[in-house]
Amino acid sequence: MADFEWPWQYKFPPFFTIQPNLETRKKQLEAWCSLVLTYQRHKKSYSLDVTEAQTSPLFHNKAINRKLTLDAIYTILDELKKRGHVEYTDKVRKQCLVMWRTPEEWGKLIYSWVSANGMNNTVCTFYELTEGDATTNEEFHGMEKWLLVRALRTLEAQGKAALMDDGVKFF
Amino acid sequence: MDRFEWCDGNLYTGEQLVEQQTGVALYDGQEKTAFEIGILTLTTHRLMWRDHRNRSCVLCVPLSLVVYLEEQPSGFAKSAKIVVHLSPAPSQKAAGPVSSSNQSFVRLSFREAGEKEASIPPRHRPGIVGIERSLDQRNKQMNKNISHAFEDLSKLMEKAKEMVTLSKTIATKIKEKQGDITEDETVKFKAYLLSMGIPNPVTRETHGTGDKYYTELARQLASMLAKPIEESGGMMTLTDVYCRVNRARGMELLSPEDLMHACELMEMLGLPVKLRVFDSGVMVLQSQSQNEDEIVNNTTALVTEQTSLTAEELSQLVGLSVVLARERLLLTEKLGGVCRDESIEGLRFYPNLFHSSEV
């Protein structure tokens, strides 16, 4: 994580207090959302444990001795959920999936890659898409299967793809 | 024992029974006597002993002869006794069972207990002495309370003395300098005096009741407070106002309710000061000329200059009360000038970099 570049807000103590002023809070949450997503993306992590996150450097800046309270973390996660980047996997909201791109965005990304490589009307396996040699330079390389399936489903809904057991046909 | 005399056992007129105890034996000094079992009767005048079997055998001794009493607690196989010391027998006395005795005391042996009740001193003398004592104690307590209450007053008097000497010195100074005291100084002095007192305070007596009273009061308050409020940065908490006003009014004190009512009318009357209630509930009188934007800008500038500020720090910086400094910061926050940092060290305000640095 040494090479992760923290935004300037990370060193700004008020960043760790949810601001009561609505205008200010909007900006603050904006910054938090992008920080969480870039951080997760940097770690290539697709999920987040709320309890663990409390002590992770993401929400706790030891250098200035500031950390988010649990309430504040939920405020941010709720905001991310509203934007479609977070989904809780359990009722007690201890575990959540973090998608630094929404399935729609992923779908678009994959489809544009497919189109660029002239693979329309062909069938690809999931393995090919995420682990294959042809996609090593693509962002969706190494993506977890559940997310891939969801991204492809959005394409299916648009009539751009058809899912099969372990593969997909693009149109 | 020679002090005892025979009697019929009837009470004199005005004599009253105090206590009675059966099973009491009489001792002449240390010696046992024939009066072994009897009823001891204490009256307001006499100590009487009546034989248990022979009811007509009654002895008595007037209480005037009793010098003092001594208690001898009961021991093993020994009943409790009261030693009655007697003064010498008067020369003329009725006949008694013993004509002469060299003992100056008798002992009452309580074979059936009850010595405590019969024991005359604890029963009788403490009665009066006890009352006296409790009276005494109450007096003492009262004295203490009173002196305690007056302690404050005496302190006040001391201060008053200082004030008097101060005014005297000022008066003599003016007298001495009559010639060369400048117009300016007189004016200043007068201003001081005015700020210390209201010459003719608005009261219910002079200005009627109800609305008229409150409007007049509001006017007077506004004209009196306009300057001090301006001097203290355009705002004064209502508590400060209350103190100031009542100090100036001297004897015609104002109740908090009346002050509130008067202040509530100020804005309607278009006076130079008005009541303002902050979101937190803090109430202040604010001068009409005070510009809110200016405050916000000033506070933002101060916070930016100092990187971050708490209400305490700001209050020291601009010479405001902490309450008002806090209100200033909250107001500035509300308008987006600063943002907060809540940590274990307390509430701090930072310049609102969210607004300025982004984009």
Coordinates of C-alpha atoms in Angstrom, one line a residue:
Chain A
M1 CA 0.0 0.0 0.0
A2 CA 3.0 2.2 0.2
D3 CA 2.5 3.6 -3.3
F4 CA -1.1 4.6 -2.8
E5 CA -1.5 8.2 -3.2
W6 CA -3.8 9.6 -0.5
P7 CA -5.9 12.7 -1.4
W8 CA -5.2 15.9 0.4
Q9 CA -8.3 15.5 2.5
Y10 CA -6.8 12.5 4.2
K11 CA -4.5 14.7 6.1
F12 CA -7.2 17.3 6.9
P13 CA -8.7 16.5 10.4
P14 CA -12.2 17.7 9.6
F15 CA -12.4 15.1 6.9
F16 CA -12.9 12.6 9.7
T17 CA -15.9 14.3 11.2
I18 CA -19.1 14.2 9.3
Q19 CA -19.9 17.8 8.6
P20 CA -23.3 19.2 9.8
N21 CA -23.4 21.8 7.1
L22 CA -25.2 20.1 4.2
E23 CA -23.2 21.8 1.5
T24 CA -19.9 21.0 3.1
R25 CA -21.1 17.4 3.9
K26 CA -21.9 16.8 0.2
K27 CA -18.4 17.7 -0.8
Q28 CA -17.0 15.7 2.0
L29 CA -18.9 12.6 1.2
E30 CA -18.0 13.0 -2.5
A31 CA -14.3 13.0 -1.4
W32 CA -14.9 10.0 0.8
C33 CA -16.6 8.0 -1.9
S34 CA -13.9 8.5 -4.4
L35 CA -11.3 7.7 -1.8
V36 CA -13.0 4.4 -0.8
L37 CA -13.3 3.4 -4.4
T38 CA -9.8 4.3 -5.5
Y39 CA -8.5 2.6 -2.4
Q40 CA -10.4 -0.6 -3.1
R41 CA -9.4 -0.5 -6.7
H42 CA -5.8 -0.1 -5.7
K43 CA -6.1 -3.1 -3.5
K44 CA -8.1 -5.0 -6.1
S45 CA -10.5 -5.8 -3.4
Y46 CA -14.1 -6.4 -4.1
S47 CA -15.5 -6.6 -0.6
L48 CA -15.2 -4.8 2.7
D49 CA -15.7 -6.0 6.3
V50 CA -17.1 -3.1 8.3
T51 CA -15.5 -4.2 11.6
E52 CA -12.1 -4.6 10.0
A53 CA -12.4 -1.4 8.1
Q54 CA -12.6 0.6 11.3
T55 CA -8.9 -0.1 11.9
S56 CA -7.8 -0.2 8.4
P57 CA -5.7 2.8 7.2
L58 CA -8.6 3.7 4.9
F59 CA -10.7 5.0 7.8
H60 CA -8.0 5.6 10.3
N61 CA -5.2 8.1 9.7
K62 CA -2.7 7.3 12.4
A63 CA -0.4 10.2 11.4
I64 CA -2.9 12.8 12.5
N65 CA -4.6 10.6 15.0
R66 CA -8.1 10.8 13.4
K67 CA -10.5 8.0 12.5
L68 CA -14.0 7.7 11.4
T69 CA -16.6 6.6 13.9
L70 CA -18.7 3.6 13.0
D71 CA -21.6 5.8 12.4
A72 CA -19.6 7.9 10.0
I73 CA -18.4 4.8 8.1
Y74 CA -22.0 3.7 7.7
T75 CA -22.9 7.2 6.4
I76 CA -20.2 6.9 3.8
L77 CA -21.2 3.3 2.8
D78 CA -24.8 4.3 2.6
E79 CA -23.9 7.1 0.3
L80 CA -21.9 4.6 -1.8
K81 CA -24.9 2.3 -1.8
K82 CA -27.1 5.0 -3.1
R83 CA -24.7 5.5 -6.0
G84 CA -24.7 1.7 -6.7
H85 CA -21.2 1.0 -5.6
V86 CA -21.9 -0.9 -2.4
E87 CA -24.1 -3.8 -1.6
Y88 CA -24.5 -5.3 1.8
T89 CA -24.3 -9.1 1.8
D90 CA -25.9 -9.7 5.2
K91 CA -28.7 -8.2 7.2
V92 CA -26.6 -6.8 10.0
R93 CA -24.6 -4.8 7.5
K94 CA -21.2 -6.2 8.6
Q95 CA -20.1 -7.3 5.2
C96 CA -20.4 -5.5 1.9
L97 CA -19.4 -5.7 -1.7
V98 CA -17.6 -2.7 -3.0
M99 CA -17.7 -2.2 -6.7
W100 CA -15.5 0.6 -7.8
R101 CA -17.3 0.4 -11.0
T102 CA -21.0 -0.4 -11.1
P103 CA -22.0 -3.5 -13.1
E104 CA -23.3 -1.3 -15.8
E105 CA -20.0 0.4 -16.2
W106 CA -18.2 -2.9 -16.2
G107 CA -20.6 -4.2 -18.8
K108 CA -19.9 -1.2 -21.0
L109 CA -16.2 -1.6 -20.6
I110 CA -16.3 -5.3 -21.5
Y111 CA -18.5 -4.7 -24.5
S112 CA -16.3 -2.0 -25.9
W113 CA -13.3 -4.3 -25.5
V114 CA -15.3 -7.0 -27.3
S115 CA -16.3 -4.7 -30.1
A116 CA -12.7 -3.3 -30.4
N117 CA -11.4 -6.9 -30.8
G118 CA -14.1 -7.9 -33.3
M119 CA -15.4 -10.6 -31.1
N120 CA -19.1 -9.9 -31.7
N121 CA -21.1 -13.0 -32.4
T122 CA -18.5 -15.2 -30.7
V123 CA -18.5 -17.1 -27.5
C124 CA -16.1 -16.4 -24.6
T125 CA -15.7 -18.3 -21.4
F126 CA -15.6 -16.4 -18.2
Y127 CA -12.0 -17.6 -17.7
E128 CA -11.0 -16.2 -21.0
L129 CA -12.4 -12.8 -20.1
T130 CA -10.9 -12.5 -16.6
E131 CA -7.8 -14.6 -16.7
G132 CA -7.0 -15.0 -20.4
D133 CA -3.9 -13.7 -22.0
A134 CA -5.8 -11.4 -24.3
T135 CA -7.2 -9.3 -21.3
T136 CA -4.1 -8.9 -19.2
N137 CA -4.0 -5.2 -19.9
E138 CA -7.6 -4.7 -19.4
E139 CA -9.1 -3.4 -16.2
F140 CA -11.5 -6.2 -15.8
H141 CA -8.6 -8.7 -15.7
G142 CA -8.8 -10.6 -12.5
M143 CA -12.3 -9.6 -11.7
E144 CA -14.3 -11.9 -9.4
K145 CA -16.8 -14.1 -11.1
W146 CA -19.9 -12.8 -9.3
L147 CA -19.2 -9.3 -10.5
L148 CA -18.4 -10.5 -14.0
V149 CA -21.7 -12.3 -14.1
R150 CA -23.5 -9.2 -13.0
A151 CA -21.8 -7.0 -15.5
L152 CA -22.7 -9.4 -18.3
R153 CA -26.3 -9.6 -17.1
T154 CA -26.6 -5.9 -17.6
L155 CA -25.4 -6.5 -21.2
E156 CA -27.9 -9.3 -21.5
A157 CA -30.7 -7.0 -20.4
Q158 CA -29.7 -4.6 -23.2
G159 CA -29.7 -7.5 -25.7
K160 CA -25.9 -7.3 -26.3
A161 CA -25.0 -10.7 -24.8
A162 CA -26.4 -14.0 -23.8
L163 CA -25.1 -15.9 -20.8
M164 CA -24.4 -19.6 -20.9
D165 CA -23.2 -21.9 -18.1
D166 CA -19.6 -20.8 -18.0
G167 CA -19.4 -18.5 -20.9
V168 CA -21.1 -15.7 -22.8
K169 CA -22.0 -15.0 -26.3
F170 CA -21.7 -11.4 -27.4
F171 CA -23.9 -9.9 -30.2
Chain B
M1 CA -31.2 9.9 109.4
D2 CA -32.0 12.4 112.1
R3 CA -33.4 14.8 109.5
F4 CA -36.3 12.5 108.9
E5 CA -39.6 13.2 110.6
W6 CA -42.8 11.3 111.0
C7 CA -45.8 12.4 109.0
D8 CA -49.2 11.2 108.0
G9 CA -48.4 10.6 104.3
N10 CA -50.9 13.2 103.0
L11 CA -49.7 15.8 100.6
Y12 CA -49.7 19.4 101.5
T13 CA -51.8 21.8 99.6
G14 CA -49.9 22.7 96.4
E15 CA -47.7 19.7 96.8
Q16 CA -47.6 17.3 93.8
L17 CA -46.5 13.8 93.3
V18 CA -43.5 13.4 91.0
E19 CA -42.4 9.7 91.2
Q20 CA -43.1 6.6 93.2
Q21 CA -41.0 3.4 93.6
T22 CA -41.7 0.3 95.6
G23 CA -39.2 -1.9 97.3
V24 CA -36.9 0.8 98.6
A25 CA -34.8 0.4 101.8
L26 CA -33.4 3.2 103.8
Y27 CA -29.8 3.3 105.1
D28 CA -28.5 5.6 107.7
G29 CA -25.2 6.4 106.3
Q30 CA -23.6 3.0 105.7
E31 CA -25.9 1.3 108.3
K32 CA -29.0 -0.6 107.6
T33 CA -32.1 0.5 109.4
A34 CA -35.4 -1.0 110.4
F35 CA -37.0 0.6 107.3
E36 CA -36.4 -2.2 105.0
I37 CA -39.2 -2.5 102.5
G38 CA -41.2 0.5 101.6
I39 CA -42.5 2.8 99.0
L40 CA -40.4 5.8 98.2
T41 CA -42.4 8.9 97.0
L42 CA -40.9 11.9 95.5
T43 CA -43.1 15.0 95.6
T44 CA -42.4 18.6 94.7
H45 CA -41.6 19.3 98.3
R46 CA -40.5 16.2 100.1
L47 CA -39.0 12.8 99.9
M48 CA -41.4 10.3 101.6
W49 CA -40.9 6.8 102.7
R50 CA -43.9 4.6 103.7
D51 CA -43.5 1.1 105.2
H52 CA -44.8 -1.6 103.0
R53 CA -46.6 -3.5 105.8
N54 CA -47.3 -0.9 108.3
R55 CA -49.0 1.8 106.2
S56 CA -49.2 4.2 109.0
C57 CA -45.4 4.3 109.3
V58 CA -44.5 7.2 107.1
L59 CA -41.2 9.2 107.2
C60 CA -40.3 12.3 105.2
V61 CA -37.5 14.7 104.7
P62 CA -38.0 18.2 103.0
L63 CA -36.2 18.6 99.7
S64 CA -34.8 21.8 101.1
L65 CA -32.4 19.7 103.1
V66 CA -31.1 17.8 100.2
V67 CA -27.7 19.0 99.2
Y68 CA -26.8 16.7 96.4
L69 CA -27.2 13.2 95.1
E70 CA -24.8 10.5 94.2
E71 CA -25.5 7.4 92.3
Q72 CA -24.1 4.0 93.2
P73 CA -24.8 1.6 90.4
S74 CA -25.9 -1.9 91.2
G75 CA -23.3 -4.6 91.5
F76 CA -23.2 -8.4 92.1
A77 CA -25.6 -9.1 95.0
K78 CA -25.9 -5.4 95.6
S79 CA -28.8 -3.3 94.6
A80 CA -28.4 0.1 93.1
K81 CA -28.4 3.0 95.6
I82 CA -28.8 6.7 95.6
V83 CA -26.8 8.5 98.2
V84 CA -28.8 11.6 99.5
H85 CA -26.5 14.1 101.1
L86 CA -28.4 16.2 103.6
S87 CA -27.6 19.5 105.3
P88 CA -27.8 19.5 109.1
A89 CA -31.3 19.3 110.6
P90 CA -32.9 22.6 111.5
S91 CA -33.2 23.2 115.2
Q92 CA -36.9 23.1 115.2
K93 CA -38.3 20.0 113.6
A94 CA -41.1 17.5 114.2
A95 CA -40.2 14.3 115.8
G96 CA -38.5 11.6 113.7
P97 CA -37.5 8.0 114.1
V98 CA -33.9 8.9 115.0
S99 CA -33.1 11.8 117.3
S100 CA -29.5 12.2 116.4
S101 CA -27.1 10.8 113.9
N102 CA -23.6 11.6 113.0
Q103 CA -24.1 10.6 109.4
S104 CA -24.8 13.5 107.0
F105 CA -26.3 11.2 104.4
V106 CA -28.8 8.5 103.9
R107 CA -28.9 5.9 101.2
L108 CA -31.8 4.7 99.3
S109 CA -31.5 1.1 98.2
F110 CA -33.6 0.2 95.2
R111 CA -34.2 -3.5 95.5
E112 CA -36.8 -3.6 92.8
A113 CA -34.8 -1.3 90.5
G114 CA -36.3 2.0 89.4
E115 CA -33.3 4.0 90.7
K116 CA -33.0 5.8 87.4
E117 CA -36.6 7.1 87.6
A118 CA -36.3 8.1 91.2
S119 CA -32.9 9.6 90.9
I120 CA -33.8 13.1 91.6
P121 CA -31.0 15.0 89.8
P122 CA -31.3 13.4 86.4
R123 CA -35.0 13.7 86.7
H124 CA -35.5 17.1 88.2
R125 CA -32.5 19.4 88.0
P126 CA -31.7 18.4 84.4
G127 CA -35.3 19.3 83.7
I128 CA -34.6 22.9 84.4
V129 CA -30.9 22.8 83.6
G130 CA -31.7 20.9 80.5
I131 CA -34.2 23.5 79.3
E132 CA -31.7 26.2 80.1
R133 CA -29.0 24.4 78.3
S134 CA -31.1 23.8 75.2
L135 CA -32.2 27.4 75.2
D136 CA -28.6 28.4 75.5
Q137 CA -27.6 26.1 72.6
R138 CA -30.4 27.5 70.5
N139 CA -29.2 31.0 71.2
K140 CA -25.7 30.0 70.2
Q141 CA -26.9 28.5 67.0
M142 CA -29.0 31.5 66.2
N143 CA -26.1 33.8 66.9
K144 CA -24.0 31.7 64.6
N145 CA -26.6 31.8 61.8
I146 CA -27.0 35.5 62.2
S147 CA -23.3 36.3 62.1
H148 CA -22.9 34.0 59.1
A149 CA -25.7 35.9 57.3
F150 CA -24.1 39.2 58.1
E151 CA -20.7 38.1 57.0
D152 CA -21.6 38.9 53.4
L153 CA -23.1 42.2 54.4
S154 CA -20.0 43.2 56.2
K155 CA -17.9 42.4 53.2
L156 CA -20.3 44.6 51.2
M157 CA -19.8 47.3 53.7
E158 CA -16.1 47.1 53.4
K159 CA -16.5 47.6 49.6
A160 CA -18.9 50.4 50.2
K161 CA -16.2 52.1 52.3
E162 CA -13.8 51.8 49.5
M163 CA -16.3 53.3 47.1
V164 CA -17.0 56.2 49.4
T165 CA -13.3 57.0 49.7
L166 CA -12.9 56.7 46.0
S167 CA -15.7 59.1 45.3
K168 CA -14.3 61.4 47.9
T169 CA -10.9 61.5 46.3
I170 CA -12.5 62.1 42.9
A171 CA -14.5 64.9 44.4
T172 CA -11.4 66.6 46.0
K173 CA -9.5 66.1 42.8
I174 CA -12.2 67.9 40.9
K175 CA -12.3 70.7 43.5
E176 CA -8.5 71.1 43.4
K177 CA -8.4 71.2 39.7
Q178 CA -11.5 73.3 39.4
G179 CA -9.5 75.8 37.3
D180 CA -7.5 73.5 35.1
I181 CA -9.8 70.5 34.6
T182 CA -10.5 70.4 31.0
E183 CA -13.9 70.3 29.4
D184 CA -12.9 66.9 27.9
E185 CA -12.2 65.4 31.3
T186 CA -15.5 66.6 32.7
V187 CA -17.3 65.1 29.8
K188 CA -15.5 61.8 30.2
F189 CA -16.2 61.8 33.9
K190 CA -19.8 62.4 33.3
A191 CA -19.9 59.6 30.8
Y192 CA -18.4 57.3 33.4
L193 CA -21.1 58.2 35.8
L194 CA -23.8 57.8 33.3
S195 CA -22.6 54.4 32.3
M196 CA -22.7 53.4 36.0
G197 CA -26.2 54.4 36.6
I198 CA -29.6 55.3 35.0
P199 CA -30.7 58.6 36.5
N200 CA -34.4 57.9 36.1
P201 CA -35.1 54.2 35.5
V202 CA -38.4 53.2 33.8
T203 CA -40.5 51.6 36.5
R204 CA -44.1 50.4 36.6
E205 CA -44.8 53.3 39.0
T206 CA -43.6 56.0 36.6
H207 CA -44.5 54.5 33.2
G208 CA -47.7 52.5 33.8
T209 CA -48.2 48.9 33.3
G210 CA -48.5 46.5 30.3
D211 CA -47.3 47.4 26.8
K212 CA -46.5 51.0 27.6
Y213 CA -44.1 50.0 30.3
Y214 CA -42.4 47.4 28.1
T215 CA -42.0 49.8 25.2
E216 CA -40.6 52.5 27.4
L217 CA -38.3 50.0 29.0
A218 CA -37.1 48.7 25.6
R219 CA -36.3 52.3 24.5
Q220 CA -34.4 53.0 27.6
L221 CA -32.5 49.7 27.4
A222 CA -31.6 50.3 23.8
S223 CA -30.3 53.8 24.3
M224 CA -28.4 52.7 27.3
L225 CA -26.9 49.6 25.8
A226 CA -26.2 50.7 22.3
K227 CA -22.8 51.9 23.1
P228 CA -21.5 49.1 25.3
I229 CA -22.8 46.6 22.8
E230 CA -21.0 48.3 20.0
E231 CA -17.8 48.4 22.2
S232 CA -18.0 44.7 22.9
G233 CA -18.1 43.7 19.3
G234 CA -21.8 44.2 18.4
M235 CA -23.2 41.5 20.6
M236 CA -23.9 41.0 24.3
T237 CA -25.4 37.9 25.9
L238 CA -28.7 38.4 27.7
T239 CA -27.1 37.4 31.0
D240 CA -24.5 40.2 30.6
V241 CA -27.3 42.6 29.7
Y242 CA -29.2 41.6 32.7
C243 CA -26.3 42.2 35.1
R244 CA -25.4 45.5 33.5
V245 CA -28.9 46.8 33.5
N246 CA -29.6 45.9 37.1
R247 CA -26.3 47.3 38.2
A248 CA -27.2 50.6 36.5
R249 CA -30.7 50.7 37.9
G250 CA -29.5 50.4 41.5
M251 CA -32.6 50.0 43.6
E252 CA -35.2 49.6 40.9
L253 CA -34.2 46.1 39.9
L254 CA -35.6 44.5 36.8
S255 CA -37.0 41.0 36.7
P256 CA -35.6 38.6 34.0
E257 CA -39.1 38.3 32.6
D258 CA -39.5 42.0 32.2
L259 CA -36.1 42.3 30.6
M260 CA -37.1 39.5 28.1
H261 CA -40.4 41.2 27.2
A262 CA -38.7 44.5 26.7
C263 CA -36.0 42.9 24.5
E264 CA -38.5 41.1 22.4
L265 CA -40.1 44.4 21.5
M266 CA -36.9 46.0 20.4
E267 CA -37.0 44.8 16.8
M268 CA -40.6 45.8 16.3
L269 CA -39.8 49.3 17.7
G270 CA -37.0 49.7 15.2
L271 CA -34.4 50.3 17.9
P272 CA -30.7 50.2 17.2
V273 CA -30.3 46.9 19.1
K274 CA -32.4 43.8 18.8
L275 CA -32.8 40.4 20.4
R276 CA -31.3 37.5 18.6
V277 CA -31.8 33.8 19.5
F278 CA -29.1 31.5 18.2
D279 CA -29.9 27.9 17.1
S280 CA -28.3 26.7 20.3
G281 CA -30.8 28.8 22.4
V282 CA -28.2 31.4 23.5
M283 CA -29.8 34.8 23.5
V284 CA -28.0 38.0 22.8
L285 CA -28.7 41.6 22.1
Q286 CA -27.2 42.5 18.8
S287 CA -26.6 45.9 17.5
Q288 CA -28.7 46.5 14.3
S289 CA -25.7 47.9 12.5
Q290 CA -23.8 44.6 12.9
N291 CA -23.2 43.0 9.6
E292 CA -23.5 39.2 9.6
D293 CA -21.4 38.7 6.5
E294 CA -18.7 40.7 8.0
I295 CA -18.6 38.5 11.0
V296 CA -18.5 35.4 8.9
N297 CA -15.8 36.8 6.7
N298 CA -13.8 38.0 9.7
T299 CA -14.1 34.6 11.5
T300 CA -13.2 32.7 8.3
A301 CA -10.1 34.9 7.9
L302 CA -9.1 34.4 11.5
V303 CA -9.5 30.6 11.3
T304 CA -7.5 30.5 8.1
E305 CA -4.8 32.6 9.6
Q306 CA -4.5 30.4 12.6
T307 CA -5.0 27.1 10.6
S308 CA -7.5 26.0 13.2
L309 CA -9.4 27.5 16.2
T310 CA -11.5 26.3 19.1
A311 CA -14.2 28.6 20.6
E312 CA -11.9 29.3 23.5
E313 CA -9.0 30.3 21.3
L314 CA -11.2 32.6 19.3
S315 CA -12.7 34.2 22.4
Q316 CA -9.2 35.1 23.5
L317 CA -8.2 36.3 20.1
V318 CA -11.1 38.7 19.7
G319 CA -11.9 39.4 23.3
L320 CA -15.4 37.9 23.3
S321 CA -17.0 35.5 25.7
V322 CA -16.6 31.9 24.9
V323 CA -20.3 31.5 24.3
L324 CA -20.3 34.2 21.7
A325 CA -17.2 33.0 20.1
R326 CA -18.7 29.6 19.8
E327 CA -21.8 31.1 18.2
R328 CA -19.7 33.0 15.8
L329 CA -18.0 29.8 14.7
L330 CA -21.3 27.9 14.4
L331 CA -22.7 30.7 12.3
T332 CA -19.7 30.7 10.1
E333 CA -20.0 27.0 9.8
K334 CA -23.6 27.3 8.8
L335 CA -22.7 29.6 6.0
G336 CA -19.9 27.3 4.9
G337 CA -16.9 29.4 5.9
V338 CA -15.4 26.8 8.2
C339 CA -15.8 23.1 8.9
R340 CA -15.5 21.2 12.1
D341 CA -13.2 18.5 13.5
E342 CA -14.6 16.7 16.5
S343 CA -12.1 14.6 18.4
I344 CA -11.3 13.6 21.9
E345 CA -9.6 17.0 22.3
G346 CA -12.8 18.8 21.7
L347 CA -14.4 20.8 18.9
R348 CA -12.1 22.6 16.5
F349 CA -12.8 24.6 13.4
Y350 CA -10.8 24.6 10.3
P351 CA -11.1 26.7 7.2
N352 CA -13.5 25.0 4.8
L353 CA -11.1 23.5 2.4
F354 CA -13.8 21.2 1.0
H355 CA -15.3 24.3 -0.6
S356 CA -12.2 26.2 -1.6
S357 CA -9.7 23.5 -2.6
E358 CA -11.9 21.3 -4.7
V359 CA -12.6 21.8 -8.3

